[in-house]
Every structure is written in C-alpha cells, then in structure tokens.
Short mmCIF file of C-alpha atoms and ligand atoms in Angstrom, two decimals:
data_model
loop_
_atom_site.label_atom_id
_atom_site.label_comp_id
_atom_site.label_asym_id
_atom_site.label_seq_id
_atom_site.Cartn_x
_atom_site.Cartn_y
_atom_site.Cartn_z
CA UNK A 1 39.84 28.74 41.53
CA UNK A 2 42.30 26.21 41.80
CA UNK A 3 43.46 24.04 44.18
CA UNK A 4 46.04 20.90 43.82
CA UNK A 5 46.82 19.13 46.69
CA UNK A 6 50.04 16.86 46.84
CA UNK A 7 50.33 14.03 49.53
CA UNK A 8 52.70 11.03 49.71
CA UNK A 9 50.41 7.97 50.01
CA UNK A 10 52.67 5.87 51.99
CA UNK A 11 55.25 6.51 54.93
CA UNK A 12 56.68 9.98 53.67
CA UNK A 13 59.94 10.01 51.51
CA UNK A 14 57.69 9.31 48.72
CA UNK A 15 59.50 11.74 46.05
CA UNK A 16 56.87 14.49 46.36
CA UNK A 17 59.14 17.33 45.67
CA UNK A 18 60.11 16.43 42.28
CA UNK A 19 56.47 16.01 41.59
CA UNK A 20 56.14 19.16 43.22
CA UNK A 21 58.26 20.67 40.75
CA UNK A 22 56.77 19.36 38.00
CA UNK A 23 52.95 20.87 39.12
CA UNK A 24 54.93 23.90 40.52
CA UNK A 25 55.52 24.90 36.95
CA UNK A 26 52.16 26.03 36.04
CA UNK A 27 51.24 27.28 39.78
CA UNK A 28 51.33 30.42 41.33
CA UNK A 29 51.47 29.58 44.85
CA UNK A 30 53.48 26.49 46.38
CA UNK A 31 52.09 26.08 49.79
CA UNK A 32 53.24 23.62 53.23
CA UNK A 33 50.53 23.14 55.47
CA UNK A 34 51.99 20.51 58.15
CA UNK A 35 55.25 19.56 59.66
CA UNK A 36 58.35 21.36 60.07
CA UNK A 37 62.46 20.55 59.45
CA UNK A 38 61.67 16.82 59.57
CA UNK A 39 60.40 16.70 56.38
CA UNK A 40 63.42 16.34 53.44
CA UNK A 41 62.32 17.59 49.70
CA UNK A 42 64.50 16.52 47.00
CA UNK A 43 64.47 18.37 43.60
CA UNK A 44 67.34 18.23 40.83
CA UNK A 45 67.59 20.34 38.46
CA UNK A 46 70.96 19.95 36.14
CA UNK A 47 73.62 19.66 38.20
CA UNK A 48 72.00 21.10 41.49
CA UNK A 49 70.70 19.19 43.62
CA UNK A 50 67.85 21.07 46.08
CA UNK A 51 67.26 19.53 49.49
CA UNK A 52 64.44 21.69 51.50
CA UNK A 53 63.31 20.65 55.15
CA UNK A 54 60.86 23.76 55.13
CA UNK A 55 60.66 25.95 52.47
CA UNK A 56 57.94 24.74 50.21
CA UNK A 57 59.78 22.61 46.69
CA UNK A 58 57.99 25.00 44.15
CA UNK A 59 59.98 28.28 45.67
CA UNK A 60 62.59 26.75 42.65
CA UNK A 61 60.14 28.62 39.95
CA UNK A 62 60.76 31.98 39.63
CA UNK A 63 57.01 32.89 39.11
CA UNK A 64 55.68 31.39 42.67
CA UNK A 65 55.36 32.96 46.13
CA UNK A 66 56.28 30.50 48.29
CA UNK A 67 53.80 29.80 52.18
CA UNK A 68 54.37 28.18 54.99
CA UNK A 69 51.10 27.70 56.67
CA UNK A 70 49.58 27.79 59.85
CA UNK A 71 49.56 24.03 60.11
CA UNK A 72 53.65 23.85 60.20
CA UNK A 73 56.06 24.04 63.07
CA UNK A 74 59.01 26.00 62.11
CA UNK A 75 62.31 26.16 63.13
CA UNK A 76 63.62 29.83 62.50
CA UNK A 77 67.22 28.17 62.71
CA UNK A 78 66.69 25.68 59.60
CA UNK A 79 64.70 28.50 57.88
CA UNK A 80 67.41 31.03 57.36
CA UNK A 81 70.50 27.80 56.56
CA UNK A 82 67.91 27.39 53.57
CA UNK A 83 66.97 30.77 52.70
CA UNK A 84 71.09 31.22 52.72
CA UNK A 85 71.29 27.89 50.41
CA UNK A 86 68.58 29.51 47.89
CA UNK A 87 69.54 32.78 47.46
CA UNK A 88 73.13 31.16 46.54
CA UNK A 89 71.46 29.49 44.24
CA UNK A 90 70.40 33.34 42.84
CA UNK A 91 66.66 32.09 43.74
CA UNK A 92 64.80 34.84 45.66
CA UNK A 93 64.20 34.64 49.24
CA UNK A 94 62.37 37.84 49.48
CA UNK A 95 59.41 38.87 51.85
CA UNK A 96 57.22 39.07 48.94
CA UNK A 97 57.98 35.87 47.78
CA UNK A 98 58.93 33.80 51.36
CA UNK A 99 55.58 34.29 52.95
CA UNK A 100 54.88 32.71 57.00
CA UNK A 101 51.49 32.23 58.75
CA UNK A 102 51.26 34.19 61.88
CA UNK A 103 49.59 31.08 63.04
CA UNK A 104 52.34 28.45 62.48
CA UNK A 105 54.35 27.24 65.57
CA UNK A 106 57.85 27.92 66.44
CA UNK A 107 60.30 25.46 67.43
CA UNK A 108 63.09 26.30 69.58
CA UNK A 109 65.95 24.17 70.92
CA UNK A 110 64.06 23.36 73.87
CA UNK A 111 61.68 21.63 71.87
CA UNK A 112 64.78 19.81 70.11
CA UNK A 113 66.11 19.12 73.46
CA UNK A 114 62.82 17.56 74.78
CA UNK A 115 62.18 15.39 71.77
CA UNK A 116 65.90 13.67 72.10
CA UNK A 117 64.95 13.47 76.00
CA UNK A 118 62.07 11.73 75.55
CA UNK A 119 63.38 9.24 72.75
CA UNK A 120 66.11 8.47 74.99
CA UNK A 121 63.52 7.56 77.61
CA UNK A 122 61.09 5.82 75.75
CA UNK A 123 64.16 3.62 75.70
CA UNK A 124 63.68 0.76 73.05
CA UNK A 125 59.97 1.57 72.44
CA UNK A 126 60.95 4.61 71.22
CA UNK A 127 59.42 6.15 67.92
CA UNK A 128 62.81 7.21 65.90
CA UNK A 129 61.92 10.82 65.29
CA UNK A 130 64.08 12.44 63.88
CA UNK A 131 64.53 14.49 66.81
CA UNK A 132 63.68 18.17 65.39
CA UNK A 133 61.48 18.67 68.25
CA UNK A 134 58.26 17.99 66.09
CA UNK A 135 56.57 16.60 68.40
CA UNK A 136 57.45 18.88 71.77
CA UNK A 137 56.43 21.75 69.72
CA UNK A 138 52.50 20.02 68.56
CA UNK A 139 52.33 19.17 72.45
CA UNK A 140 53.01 22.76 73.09
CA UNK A 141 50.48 23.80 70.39
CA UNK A 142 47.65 21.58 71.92
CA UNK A 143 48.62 22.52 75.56
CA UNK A 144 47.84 26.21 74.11
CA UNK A 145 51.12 26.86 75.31
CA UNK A 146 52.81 27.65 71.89
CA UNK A 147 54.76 30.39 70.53
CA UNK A 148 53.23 31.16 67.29
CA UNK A 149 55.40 33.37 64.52
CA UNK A 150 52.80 36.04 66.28
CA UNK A 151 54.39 36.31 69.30
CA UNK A 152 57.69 37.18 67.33
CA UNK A 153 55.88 40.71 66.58
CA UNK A 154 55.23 41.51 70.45
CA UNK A 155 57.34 43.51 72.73
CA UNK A 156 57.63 41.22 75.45
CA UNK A 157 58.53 37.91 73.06
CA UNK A 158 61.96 37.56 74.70
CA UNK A 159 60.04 37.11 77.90
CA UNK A 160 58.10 34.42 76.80
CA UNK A 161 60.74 32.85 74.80
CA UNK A 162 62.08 33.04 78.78
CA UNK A 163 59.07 31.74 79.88
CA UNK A 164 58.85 28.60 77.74
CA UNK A 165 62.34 27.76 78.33
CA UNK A 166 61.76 27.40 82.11
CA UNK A 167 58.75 25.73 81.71
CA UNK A 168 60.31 23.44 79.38
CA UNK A 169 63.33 23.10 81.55
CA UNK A 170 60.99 21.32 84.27
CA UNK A 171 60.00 18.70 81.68
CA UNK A 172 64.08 18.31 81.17
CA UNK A 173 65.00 17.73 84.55
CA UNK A 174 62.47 14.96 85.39
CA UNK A 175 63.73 13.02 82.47
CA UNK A 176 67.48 13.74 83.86
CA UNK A 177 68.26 15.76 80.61
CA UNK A 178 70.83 19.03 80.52
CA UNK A 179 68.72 22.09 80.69
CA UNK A 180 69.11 25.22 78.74
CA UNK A 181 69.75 28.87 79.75
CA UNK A 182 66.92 31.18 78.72
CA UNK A 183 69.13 33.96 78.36
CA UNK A 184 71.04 32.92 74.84
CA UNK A 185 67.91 31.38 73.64
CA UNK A 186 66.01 34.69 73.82
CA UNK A 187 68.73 36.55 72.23
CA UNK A 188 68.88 34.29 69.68
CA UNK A 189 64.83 34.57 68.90
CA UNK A 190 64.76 38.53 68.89
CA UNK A 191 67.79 38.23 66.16
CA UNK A 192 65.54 35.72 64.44
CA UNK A 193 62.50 37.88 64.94
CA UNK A 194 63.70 40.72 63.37
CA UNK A 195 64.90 39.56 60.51
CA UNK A 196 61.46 37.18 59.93
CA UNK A 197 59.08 40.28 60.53
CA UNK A 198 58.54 41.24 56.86
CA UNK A 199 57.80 37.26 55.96
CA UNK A 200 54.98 37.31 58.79
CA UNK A 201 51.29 37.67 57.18
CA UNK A 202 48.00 36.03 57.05
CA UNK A 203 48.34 33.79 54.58
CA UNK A 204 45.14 32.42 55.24
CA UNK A 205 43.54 35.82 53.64
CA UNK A 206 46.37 35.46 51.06
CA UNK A 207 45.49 31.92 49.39
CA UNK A 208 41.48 32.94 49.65
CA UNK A 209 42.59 36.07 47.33
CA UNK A 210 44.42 34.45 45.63
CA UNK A 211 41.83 30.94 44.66
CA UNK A 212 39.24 33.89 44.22
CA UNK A 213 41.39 35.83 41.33
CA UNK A 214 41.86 32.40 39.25
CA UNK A 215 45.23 31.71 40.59
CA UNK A 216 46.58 27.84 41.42
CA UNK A 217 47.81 26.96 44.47
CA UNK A 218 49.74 24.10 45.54
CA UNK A 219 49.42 22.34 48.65
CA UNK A 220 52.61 20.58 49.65
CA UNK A 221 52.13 18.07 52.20
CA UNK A 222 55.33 17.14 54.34
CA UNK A 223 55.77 12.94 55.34
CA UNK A 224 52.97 10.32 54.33
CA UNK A 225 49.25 9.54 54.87
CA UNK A 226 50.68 6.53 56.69
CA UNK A 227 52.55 8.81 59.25
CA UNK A 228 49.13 11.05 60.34
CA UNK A 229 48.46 11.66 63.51
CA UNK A 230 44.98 10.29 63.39
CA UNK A 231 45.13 8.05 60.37
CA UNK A 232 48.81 6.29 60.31
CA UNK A 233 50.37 3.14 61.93
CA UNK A 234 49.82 5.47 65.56
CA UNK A 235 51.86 5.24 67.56
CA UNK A 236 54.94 5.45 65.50
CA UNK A 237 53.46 8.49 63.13
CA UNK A 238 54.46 12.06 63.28
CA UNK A 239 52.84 14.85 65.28
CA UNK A 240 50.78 16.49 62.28
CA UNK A 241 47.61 15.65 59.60
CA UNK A 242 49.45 14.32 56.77
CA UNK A 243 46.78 13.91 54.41
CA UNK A 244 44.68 15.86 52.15
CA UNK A 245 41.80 16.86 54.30
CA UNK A 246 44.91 18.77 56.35
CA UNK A 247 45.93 21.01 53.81
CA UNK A 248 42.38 22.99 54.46
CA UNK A 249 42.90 23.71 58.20
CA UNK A 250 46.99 23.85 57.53
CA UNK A 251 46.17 26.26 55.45
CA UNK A 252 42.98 27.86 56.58
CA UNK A 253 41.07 27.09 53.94
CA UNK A 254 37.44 26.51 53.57
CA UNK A 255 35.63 23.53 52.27
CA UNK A 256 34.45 25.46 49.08
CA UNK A 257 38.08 25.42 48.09
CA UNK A 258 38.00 21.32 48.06
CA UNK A 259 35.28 21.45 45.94
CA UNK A 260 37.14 21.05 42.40
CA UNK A 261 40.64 20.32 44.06
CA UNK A 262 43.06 18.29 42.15
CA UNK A 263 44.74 15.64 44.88
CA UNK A 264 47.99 13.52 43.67
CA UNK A 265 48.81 10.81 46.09
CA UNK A 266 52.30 10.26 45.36
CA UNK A 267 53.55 6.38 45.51
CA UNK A 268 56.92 5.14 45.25
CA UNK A 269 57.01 2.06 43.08
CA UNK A 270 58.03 -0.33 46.47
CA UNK A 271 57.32 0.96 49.79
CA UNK A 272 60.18 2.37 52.44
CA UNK A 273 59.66 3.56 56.22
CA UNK A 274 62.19 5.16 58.35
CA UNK A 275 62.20 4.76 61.83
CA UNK A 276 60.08 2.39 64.27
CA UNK A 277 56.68 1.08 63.35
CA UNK A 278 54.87 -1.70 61.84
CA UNK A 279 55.69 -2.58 58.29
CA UNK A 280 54.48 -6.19 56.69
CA UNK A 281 55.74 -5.62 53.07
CA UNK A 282 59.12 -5.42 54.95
CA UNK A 283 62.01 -7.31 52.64
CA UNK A 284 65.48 -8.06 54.31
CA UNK A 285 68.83 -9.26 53.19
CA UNK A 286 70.15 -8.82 49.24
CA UNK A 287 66.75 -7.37 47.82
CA UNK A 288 66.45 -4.71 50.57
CA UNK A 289 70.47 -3.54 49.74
CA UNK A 290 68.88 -4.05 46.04
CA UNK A 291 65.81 -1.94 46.65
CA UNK A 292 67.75 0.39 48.81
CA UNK A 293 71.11 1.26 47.09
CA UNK A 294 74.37 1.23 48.42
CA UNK A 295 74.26 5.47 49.45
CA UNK A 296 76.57 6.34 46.68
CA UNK A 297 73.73 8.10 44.88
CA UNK A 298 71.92 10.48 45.94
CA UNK A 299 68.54 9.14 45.43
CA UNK A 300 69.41 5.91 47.33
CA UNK A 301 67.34 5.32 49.92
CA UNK A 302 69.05 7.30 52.98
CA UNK A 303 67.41 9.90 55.09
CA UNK A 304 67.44 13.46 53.50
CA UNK A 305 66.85 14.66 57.02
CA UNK A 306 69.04 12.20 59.25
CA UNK A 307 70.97 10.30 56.51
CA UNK A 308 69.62 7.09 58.42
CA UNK A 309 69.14 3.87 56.17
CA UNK A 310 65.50 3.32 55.45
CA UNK A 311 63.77 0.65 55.41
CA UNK A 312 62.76 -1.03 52.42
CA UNK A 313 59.97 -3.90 50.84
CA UNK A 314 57.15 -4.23 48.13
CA UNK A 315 54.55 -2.21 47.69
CA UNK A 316 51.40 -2.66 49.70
CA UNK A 317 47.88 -2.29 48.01
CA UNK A 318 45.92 -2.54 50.55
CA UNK A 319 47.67 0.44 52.39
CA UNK A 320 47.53 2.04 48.93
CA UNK A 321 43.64 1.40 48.87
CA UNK A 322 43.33 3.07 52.41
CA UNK A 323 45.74 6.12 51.45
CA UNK A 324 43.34 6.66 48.26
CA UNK A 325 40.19 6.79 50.38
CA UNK A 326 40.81 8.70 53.68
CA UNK A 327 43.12 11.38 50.99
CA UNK A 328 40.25 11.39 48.94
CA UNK A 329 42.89 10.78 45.42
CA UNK A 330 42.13 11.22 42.24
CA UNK A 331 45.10 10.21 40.69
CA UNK A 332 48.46 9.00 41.50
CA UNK A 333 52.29 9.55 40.50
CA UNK A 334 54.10 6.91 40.77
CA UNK A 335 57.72 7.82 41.59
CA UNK A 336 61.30 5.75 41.06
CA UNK A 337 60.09 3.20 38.94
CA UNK A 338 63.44 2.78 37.09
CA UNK A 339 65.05 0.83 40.43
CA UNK A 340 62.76 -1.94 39.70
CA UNK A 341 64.76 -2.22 36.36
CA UNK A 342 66.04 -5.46 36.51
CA UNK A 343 64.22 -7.32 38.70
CA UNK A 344 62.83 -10.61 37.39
CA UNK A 345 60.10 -10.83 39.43
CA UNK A 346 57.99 -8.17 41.49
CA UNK A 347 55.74 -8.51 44.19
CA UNK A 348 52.84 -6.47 45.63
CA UNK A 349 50.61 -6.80 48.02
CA UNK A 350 47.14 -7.34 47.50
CA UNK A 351 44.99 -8.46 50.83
CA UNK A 352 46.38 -9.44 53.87
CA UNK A 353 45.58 -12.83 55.78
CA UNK A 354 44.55 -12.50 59.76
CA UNK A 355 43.05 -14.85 62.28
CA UNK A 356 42.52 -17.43 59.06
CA UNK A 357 40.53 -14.66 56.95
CA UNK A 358 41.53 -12.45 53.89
CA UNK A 359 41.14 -8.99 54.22
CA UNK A 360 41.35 -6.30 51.46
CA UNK A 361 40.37 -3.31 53.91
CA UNK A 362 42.37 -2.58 57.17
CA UNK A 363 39.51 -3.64 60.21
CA UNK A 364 40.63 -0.68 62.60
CA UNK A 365 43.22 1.57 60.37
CA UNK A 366 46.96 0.52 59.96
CA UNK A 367 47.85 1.29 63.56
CA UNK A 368 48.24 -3.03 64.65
CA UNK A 369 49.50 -4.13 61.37
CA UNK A 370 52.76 -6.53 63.07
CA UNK A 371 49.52 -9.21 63.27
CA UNK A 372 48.85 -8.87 59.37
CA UNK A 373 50.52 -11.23 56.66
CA UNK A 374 50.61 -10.00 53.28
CA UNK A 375 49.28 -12.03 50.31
CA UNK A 376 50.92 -10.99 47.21
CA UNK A 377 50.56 -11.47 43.76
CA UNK A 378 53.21 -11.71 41.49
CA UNK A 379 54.21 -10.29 38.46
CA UNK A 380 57.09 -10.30 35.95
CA UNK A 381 59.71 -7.86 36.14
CA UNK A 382 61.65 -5.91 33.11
CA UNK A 383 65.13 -5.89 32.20
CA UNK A 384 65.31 -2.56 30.29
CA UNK A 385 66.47 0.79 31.58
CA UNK A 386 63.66 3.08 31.44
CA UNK A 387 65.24 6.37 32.60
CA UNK A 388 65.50 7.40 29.21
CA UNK A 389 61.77 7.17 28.39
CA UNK A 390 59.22 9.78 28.32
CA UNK A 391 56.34 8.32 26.81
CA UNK A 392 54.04 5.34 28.22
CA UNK A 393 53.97 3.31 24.99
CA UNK A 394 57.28 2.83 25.07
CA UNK A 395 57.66 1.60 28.73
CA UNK A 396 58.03 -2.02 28.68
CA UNK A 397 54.50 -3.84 28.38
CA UNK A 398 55.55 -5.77 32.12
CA UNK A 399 56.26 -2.09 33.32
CA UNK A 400 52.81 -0.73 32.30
CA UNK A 401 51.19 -3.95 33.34
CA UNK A 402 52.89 -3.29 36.88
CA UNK A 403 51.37 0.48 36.72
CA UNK A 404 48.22 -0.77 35.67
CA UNK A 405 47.59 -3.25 38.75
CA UNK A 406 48.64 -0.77 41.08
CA UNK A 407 45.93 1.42 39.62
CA UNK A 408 43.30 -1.44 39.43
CA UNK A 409 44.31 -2.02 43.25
CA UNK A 410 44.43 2.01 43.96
CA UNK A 411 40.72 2.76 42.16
CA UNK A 412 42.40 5.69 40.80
CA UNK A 413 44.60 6.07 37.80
CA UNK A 414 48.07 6.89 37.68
CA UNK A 415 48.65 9.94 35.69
CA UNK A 416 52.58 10.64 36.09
CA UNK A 417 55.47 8.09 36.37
CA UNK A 418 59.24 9.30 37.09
CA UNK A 419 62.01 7.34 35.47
CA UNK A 420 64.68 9.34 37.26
CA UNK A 421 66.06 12.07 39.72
CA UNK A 422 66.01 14.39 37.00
CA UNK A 423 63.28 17.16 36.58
CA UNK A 424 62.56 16.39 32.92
CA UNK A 425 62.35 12.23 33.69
CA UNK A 426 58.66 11.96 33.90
CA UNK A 427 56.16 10.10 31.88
CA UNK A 428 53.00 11.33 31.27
CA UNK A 429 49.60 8.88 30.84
CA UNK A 430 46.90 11.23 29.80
P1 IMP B 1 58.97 13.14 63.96
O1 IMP B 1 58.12 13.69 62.88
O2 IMP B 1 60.38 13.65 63.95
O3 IMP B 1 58.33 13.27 65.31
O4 IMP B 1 59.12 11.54 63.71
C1 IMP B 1 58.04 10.63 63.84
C2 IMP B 1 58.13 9.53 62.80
O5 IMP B 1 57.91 10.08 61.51
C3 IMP B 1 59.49 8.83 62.74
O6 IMP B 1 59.29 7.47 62.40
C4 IMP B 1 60.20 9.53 61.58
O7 IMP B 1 61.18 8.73 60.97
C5 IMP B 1 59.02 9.77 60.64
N1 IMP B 1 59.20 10.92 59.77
C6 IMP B 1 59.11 12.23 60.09
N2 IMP B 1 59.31 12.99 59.02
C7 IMP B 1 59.52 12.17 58.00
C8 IMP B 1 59.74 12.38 56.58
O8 IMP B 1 59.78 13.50 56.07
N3 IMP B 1 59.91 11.25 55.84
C9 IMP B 1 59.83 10.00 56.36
N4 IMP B 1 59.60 9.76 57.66
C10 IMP B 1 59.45 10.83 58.46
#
C-alpha cells in the first residue's frame, strides 16, 4: 500500500500541482482532502496551460481516477466550469473517473454571499479571503448545519437547500447585506444534483480498496501548512487542516495508511502570501516587482484564484523548520528556483530575534509573528539560466549550495527542484 502525501510548506501557492503532475504519473489515484474553489492548481503541459480550483491536478493522466474527499467544500458551480474546461481538453470527466465523497460540504451562493458580508464588515481587519464562501460553508459544517453532497441524493434536498438559504438570509440582514431568494437557488441545486449523482460514492471505502490492492494514491493538499486552521499564522489562515496529518480524516483514512506514507512538503525557492497576515521575510520596493514579475507571464506571482498581486520576500527557515515537523516531511521539492537567476545575492532566514533573544523554533506557533525580526544569512546568488537543466551536477555550485542550506535548515532533503513552468523542467537529486 501506498500512500504519498503532497503539502505546500509555506502560505499555499507553493507550485504543488506541477509537482502533482510529476508524482501523478506513476499513481493511480489523485486525491483532495481539504478546501474547495479557493485553492488555484497550475499545470502546463505544451502549450496548455491547466488551472484547477477543485478537481484534483493528477485528473491530467489518463490512467488516474480522480477524488474529492470528505474533507473539501465544494462548489457544484466551479465543478462543472472545470469539468466543461477538461473534457475540452478531450480529458475524461466521467463518473468512473470524477469520483465525490458523500461526506464533503457544499457551498452555495449563500455561503459566497456571507463570506463577502463578513469581509466587508470585518472592515480593515479583515482576512482577504478570497471570498468563495470557504469559510461560511466550515462554520456551517461545525454548526452541524451543512449540506453534505448526501443530501443532494434525498427527496426533500430542495427544501433544505430552502432551508439554509433562510437561515443564512438572517445572518445577511444583520450585517446589512442583499439577501437571496431560495426559490432560484433550489432550482439551481436539483439541476446540479442530478447531474452530480453518478460522481457521489464513498470514497472513503474506495481509497482503503484501493491502498489494500497495491495501488498509490495521492493526497493533494489545497493552500499551505502556514494557512491551517490550527497550525498557521491564525487568524488570517483558511477554514481547513492544511497539512499532512489532514489528508487522513480528509480522506477517511486510518492511521495504518500513514505508516509507510511518502510526504513532499513543497517550498517555493522565496516565500509569497496573499492576503492579510503576518509575514517577516516580507521584501518591498524593486526586489518584490523582481521576485514577483510584472503579470505578463503566467507563472508571475498573481492569484490563480483572484488574480490579486501576492506578496513577496525571502525564504524563511525557521517557518520551513516548523512546516517539516508538524507535516511530518520527509523530503522537499523545491519549486521556481530559476527566478532567483540573477540575483547577486540571496537571503534566507535562519532564526528570528525577539525581546533581545534568538530563536530558531516559533515559542507559541506562527500565529504573532509581526513581533519577530528575521536574522538572515546570506549567500551568493547565480547568474546562469537554469531552466534548461535537468540534472543537479550541472546546476550552478551557488545554486546547489542554496538547496543544500535550505535542506540543512529543513532536516529533510530536497529530492525534486523545478527550473520552469513546464512539466518536463524538473531536476531530480536521488
Ligand atoms: P479563504 O480560504 O478564502 O477563507 O481565505 C483565507 C486566507 O487564505 C486568505 O488570506 C487567502 O488569501 C488565503 N488562501 C486561500 N486559499 C489560498 C490558496 O490556494 N493559495 C494561497 N492563499 C490562499
């Protein structure tokens, strides 16, 4: 049995569906287990260009059946604009392959509504979701007031699509919001329902069967260790367990499955964040436009999800350190390292300096990092273009010396380095 789990080990955006890609080649089963339309997974292949929000990266390889798990929050909406966008692309969208927990969450556009709502009222505090009702929907989930993708197989679903609409209709009138009319919203659903009926299983039973026979399955995990609910910079994180440990329960599997997993932390070569939150590796000015890019291409750093700028700085080891422990990583990828081309001199972070001490661990998680200073170290940069490069001995020696501090500072070794957008613009270090 074999499991790989795939997590980004900083604030999301980290590049994980290319490297989802690359492990979805020899996998069977490519499998989400948290979050929902907020997430934005770029893969290229050629001249296509694949940007998913929900439908697990791997579904590109012909031989995998794609899950969404019970951990995710879907919105039916999104689903079928990308199941459309696939089957364009002739890939197969097809109940046998496209398989949804009966467990997962739905997200209607009263959740949307309420998550705008409540950004607007949270006023400059707020959190910069990205407003796909994410977080509306895990309230409803905790409240055990959720619609699950079981409630689209009962006869009375349009009444409690009705049902949640008023209730959520309260919520939009205290915070002086436009409600919605149940009516089109529940007409809307049953259209959805019917067509999702055939995707709706227990996927659950379906992974067990599936680790049992010999077969690999890849857990996808959606935004960053650094954006968990219970392990990011709270409160500015997203509504769902980010990191490793959550592809078990996201995907109902047991701890026997962990056992021999394989888990990739996926790090981008400098750190970015979108949205609010604390971020002390933060760079401003001509290096973050550097860092960034200008939005020409289409790996500049821009929102897949909202297009919003992101924010940009060096990479931080000591968040790097944390992401490796509470993910439990064995290895890293280390993703976009040819935008550092260039550069004459890099930073990272190493420890960070706080009420006169140095620290190298976080005291209380990464949730009151604005107080922290970084200490960096610094290191020399490279001038050559490495997109063109597949093999480690011929990165540049400052390159490899760059990969091997971040693995020094990681305790874990970095096993897979992409030079470029491009599927085949990896570099393996066996
Ligand atoms: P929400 O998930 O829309 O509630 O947003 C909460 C926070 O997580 C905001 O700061 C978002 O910008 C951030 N976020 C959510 N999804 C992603 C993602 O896929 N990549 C990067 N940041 C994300």
């Amino acid at each position: 049995m074999t499991l790989q789990v795939i997590v980004g080990a900083q604030w999301g955006d980290e590049g994980k569906g290319r490297i989802v890609d690359w492990f979805a080649a020899q996998a069977n089963f490519s499998a989400r287990f948290n979050g929902g339309d907020n997430a934005g997974h770029t893969v290229t292949v050629g001249k296509r260009i694949f940007k998913l929000h929900l439908i697990p990266s791997g579904i590109i390889h012909p031989q995998i059946v794609a899950i969404l798990g019970n951990g995710m929050v879907i919105n039916p909406a999104t689903l079928f604009e990308e199941m459309d966008i696939l089957r364009q692309a002739g890939i197969s969208v097809s109940p046998e392959r496209l398989r949804i927990s009966f467990a997962a969450h739905l997200i209607t556009p009263a959740h949307q509504a309420l998550d705008k709502a409540l950004e607007v009222a949270r006023g400059r505090g707020n959190l910069g979701t990205t407003g796909r009702g994410i977080g509306p929907a895990y309230t409803d989930k905790a409240s055990r007031r959720g619609l699950r993708l079981a409630d689209m197989l009962a006869v009375d679903f349009c009444e409690r699509i009705g049902n949640h609409v008023t209730e959520a209709n309260r919520s939009l009138r205290m915070l002086g919001a436009a409600e919605l009319e149940p009516g089109p919203v529940c007409e809307q659903f049953g259209e959805f329902a019917r067509r999702l009926k055939p995707h709706i299983a227990d996927t659950a039973l379906e992974l067990h069967a599936a680790l049992q026979t010999g077969k690999t399955v890849l857990a996808e995990g959606a935004q960053g260790t650094l954006l968990d609910i219970d392990f990011g910079t709270y409160p500015f994180v997203t509504s769902s367990s980010t990191t490793a440990p959550g592809a078990l329960t996201g995907l109902g599997l047991g701890l026997d499955a962990a056992r021999e997993a394989r888990v990739i932390g996926v790090v981008k070569a400098f750190q970015t964040r979108v949205g609010s939150g604390p971020f002390p590796t933060e760079v401003f000015e001509a290096l973050a436009l550097r860092l960034r890019g200008s939005g020409e291409n289409p790996w500049d750093e821009y929102g897949t999800t909202t297009g919003r700028a992101r924010r940009v700085g060096w990479l931080d080891g000591v968040l790097l350190k944390y992401a490796v422990r509470i993910n439990g990583l064995r290895e890293l990828a280390v993703t976009k390292l040819d935008i550092l081309s260039g550069l004459e001199n890099l930073r990272l972070c190493t420890a960070y300096r706080h009420d006169g001490k140095v620290l190298t661990d976080l005291p209380f998680g990464p949730a009151e990092l604005e107080a922290f200073e970084p200490v960096y170290e610094d290191l020399p940069g490279w001038s050559e273009d490495v997109s063109a490069l597949r093999e480690w001995g011929q990165l540049p020696a400052a390159a490899r010396n760059y990969l091997d501090r971040i693995a020094r500072l990681a305790g874990v070794p970095v096993r897979l380095v992409s030079v470029g957008p491009e599927r085949e613009q990896v570099v393996v270090h066996s």
